[in-house]
CSV table of C-alpha atoms and ligand atoms in Angstrom, one decimal:
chain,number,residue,atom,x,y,z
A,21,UNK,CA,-66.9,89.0,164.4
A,22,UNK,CA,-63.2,87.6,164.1
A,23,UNK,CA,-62.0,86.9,167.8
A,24,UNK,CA,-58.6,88.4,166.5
A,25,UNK,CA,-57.8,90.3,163.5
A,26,UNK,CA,-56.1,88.7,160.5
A,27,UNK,CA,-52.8,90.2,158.9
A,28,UNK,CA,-51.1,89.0,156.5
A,29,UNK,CA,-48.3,86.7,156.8
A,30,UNK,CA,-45.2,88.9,157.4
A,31,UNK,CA,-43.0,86.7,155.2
A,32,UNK,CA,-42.1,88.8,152.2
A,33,UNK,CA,-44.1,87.1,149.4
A,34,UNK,CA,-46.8,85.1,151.4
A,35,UNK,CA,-50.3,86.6,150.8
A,36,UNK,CA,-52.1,84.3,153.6
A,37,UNK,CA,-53.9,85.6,156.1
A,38,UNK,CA,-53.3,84.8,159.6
A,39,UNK,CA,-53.6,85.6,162.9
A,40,UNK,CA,-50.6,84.0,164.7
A,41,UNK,CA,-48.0,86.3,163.1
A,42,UNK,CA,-46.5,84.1,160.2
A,43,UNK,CA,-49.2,81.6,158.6
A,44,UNK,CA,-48.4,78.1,159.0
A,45,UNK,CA,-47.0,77.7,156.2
A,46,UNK,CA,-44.2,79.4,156.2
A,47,UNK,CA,-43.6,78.6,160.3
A,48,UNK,CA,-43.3,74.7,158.8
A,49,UNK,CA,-40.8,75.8,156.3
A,50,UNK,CA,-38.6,78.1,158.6
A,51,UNK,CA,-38.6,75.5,160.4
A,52,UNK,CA,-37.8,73.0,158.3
A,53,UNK,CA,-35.1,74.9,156.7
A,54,UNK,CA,-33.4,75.3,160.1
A,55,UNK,CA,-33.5,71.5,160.9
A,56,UNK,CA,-31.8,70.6,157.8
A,57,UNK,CA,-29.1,73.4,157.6
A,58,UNK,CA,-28.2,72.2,161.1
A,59,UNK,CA,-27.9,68.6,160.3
A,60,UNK,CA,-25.8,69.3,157.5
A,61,UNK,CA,-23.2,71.2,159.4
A,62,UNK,CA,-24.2,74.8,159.3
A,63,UNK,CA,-24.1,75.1,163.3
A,64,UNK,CA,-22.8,77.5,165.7
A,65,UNK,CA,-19.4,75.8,165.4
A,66,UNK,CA,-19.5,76.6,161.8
A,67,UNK,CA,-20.8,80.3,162.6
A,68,UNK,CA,-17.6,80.6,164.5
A,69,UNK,CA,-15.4,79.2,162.0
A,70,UNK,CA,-16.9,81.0,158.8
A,71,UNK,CA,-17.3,84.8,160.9
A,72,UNK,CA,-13.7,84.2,161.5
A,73,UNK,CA,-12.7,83.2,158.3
A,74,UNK,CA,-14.6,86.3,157.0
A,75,UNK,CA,-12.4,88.8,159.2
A,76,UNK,CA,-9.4,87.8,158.0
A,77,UNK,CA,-10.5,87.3,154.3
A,78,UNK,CA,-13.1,90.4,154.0
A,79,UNK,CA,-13.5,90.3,150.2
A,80,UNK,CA,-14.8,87.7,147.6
A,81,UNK,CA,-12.7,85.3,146.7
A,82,UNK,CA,-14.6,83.6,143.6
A,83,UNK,CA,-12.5,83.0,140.3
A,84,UNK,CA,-14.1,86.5,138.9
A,85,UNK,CA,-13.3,88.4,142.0
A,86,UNK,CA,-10.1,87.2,142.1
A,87,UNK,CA,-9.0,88.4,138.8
A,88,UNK,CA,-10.3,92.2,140.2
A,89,UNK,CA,-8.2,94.8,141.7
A,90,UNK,CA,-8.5,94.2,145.1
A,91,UNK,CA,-10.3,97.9,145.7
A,92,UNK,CA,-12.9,96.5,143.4
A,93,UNK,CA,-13.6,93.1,145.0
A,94,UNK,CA,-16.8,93.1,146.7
A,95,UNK,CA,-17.2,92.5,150.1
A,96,UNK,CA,-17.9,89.2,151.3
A,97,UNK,CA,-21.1,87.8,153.3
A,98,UNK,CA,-20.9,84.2,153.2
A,99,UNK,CA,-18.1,81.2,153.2
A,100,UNK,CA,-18.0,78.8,150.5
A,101,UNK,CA,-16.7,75.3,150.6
A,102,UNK,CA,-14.2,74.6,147.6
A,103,UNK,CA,-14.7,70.9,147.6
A,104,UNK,CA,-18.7,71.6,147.7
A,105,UNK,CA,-18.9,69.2,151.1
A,106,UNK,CA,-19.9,71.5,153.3
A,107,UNK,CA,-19.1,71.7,157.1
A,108,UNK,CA,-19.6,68.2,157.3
A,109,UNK,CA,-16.9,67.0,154.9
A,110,UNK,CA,-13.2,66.2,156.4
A,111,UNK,CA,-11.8,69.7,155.6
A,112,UNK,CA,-15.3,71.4,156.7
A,113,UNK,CA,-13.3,73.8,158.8
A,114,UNK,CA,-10.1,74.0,157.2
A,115,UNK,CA,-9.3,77.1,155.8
A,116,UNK,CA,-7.4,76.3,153.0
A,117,UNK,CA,-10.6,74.1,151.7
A,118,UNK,CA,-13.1,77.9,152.6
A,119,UNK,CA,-13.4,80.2,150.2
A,120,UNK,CA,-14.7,84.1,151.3
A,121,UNK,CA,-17.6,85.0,148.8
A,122,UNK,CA,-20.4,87.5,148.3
A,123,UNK,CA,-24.2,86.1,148.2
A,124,UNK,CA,-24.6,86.6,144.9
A,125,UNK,CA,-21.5,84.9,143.8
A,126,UNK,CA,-22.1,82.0,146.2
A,127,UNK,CA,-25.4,81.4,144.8
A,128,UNK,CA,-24.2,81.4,141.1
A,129,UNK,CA,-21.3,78.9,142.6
A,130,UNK,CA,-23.3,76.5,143.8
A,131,UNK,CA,-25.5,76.7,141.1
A,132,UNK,CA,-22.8,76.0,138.8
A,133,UNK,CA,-21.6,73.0,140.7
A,134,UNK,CA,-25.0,71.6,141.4
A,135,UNK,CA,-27.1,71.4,138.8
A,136,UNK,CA,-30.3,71.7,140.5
A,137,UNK,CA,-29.1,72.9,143.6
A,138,UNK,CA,-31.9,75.7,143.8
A,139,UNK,CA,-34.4,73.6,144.2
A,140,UNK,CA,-32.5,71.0,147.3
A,141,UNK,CA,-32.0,74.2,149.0
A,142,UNK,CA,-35.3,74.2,150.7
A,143,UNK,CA,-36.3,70.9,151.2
B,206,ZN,ZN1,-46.8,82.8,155.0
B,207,ZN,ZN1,-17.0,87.3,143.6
């Protein structure tokens, strides 16, 4: 007899069984994932800075969306750095250098400018 029942990991995706609510796994990688975003800038300063920027520029601004009617511009989620340096880099939180962009359209950005850059995500 188990001394605790196992469930299954409750990250969407993970079929391991575990009985310390998400498997190890996946508690390695969250945390992992947190670590490195953090070192590279994405902290609560930049939380401040891109919910900011996101209230006063509520739609995507990619290239694509740009070239939309505003009433058909998506609504944006996420801030993108145009010279791809993140937080970090000198203009980090200048707003001239932040761009206001959807999920989707910041993935396929990045994408485009890193080739690659799906796979450095997680690490
Ligand atoms: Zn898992
Ligand atoms: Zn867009």
């Amino acid at each position: 007899m188990p001394r605790k029942a196992l469930q299954v990991c409750p990250t969407p995706g993970c079929p391991t069984l575990t009985t310390t609510g998400r498997c190890e796994t996946c508690q390695a990688r969250a945390t992992r994932t947190r670590a490195s975003a953090t070192s590279k800038g994405y902290d609560a300063r930049w939380a401040r800075t891109s919910s900011a920027y996101l209230r006063a520029h509520p739609y995507c601004e990619c290239d694509e969306c740009e070239a939309l009617p505003p009433l058909l511009r998506s609504r944006a989620t996420e801030v993108n750095h145009r010279d791809g340096l993140g937080p970090r880099g000198p203009r980090g939180h200048d707003w001239t250098n932040l761009q206001a962009m959807t999920k989707a359209h910041h993935s396929r950005e990045t994408a485009k400018h890193q080739p690659g850059g799906w796979n450095d995500r997680d690490q």
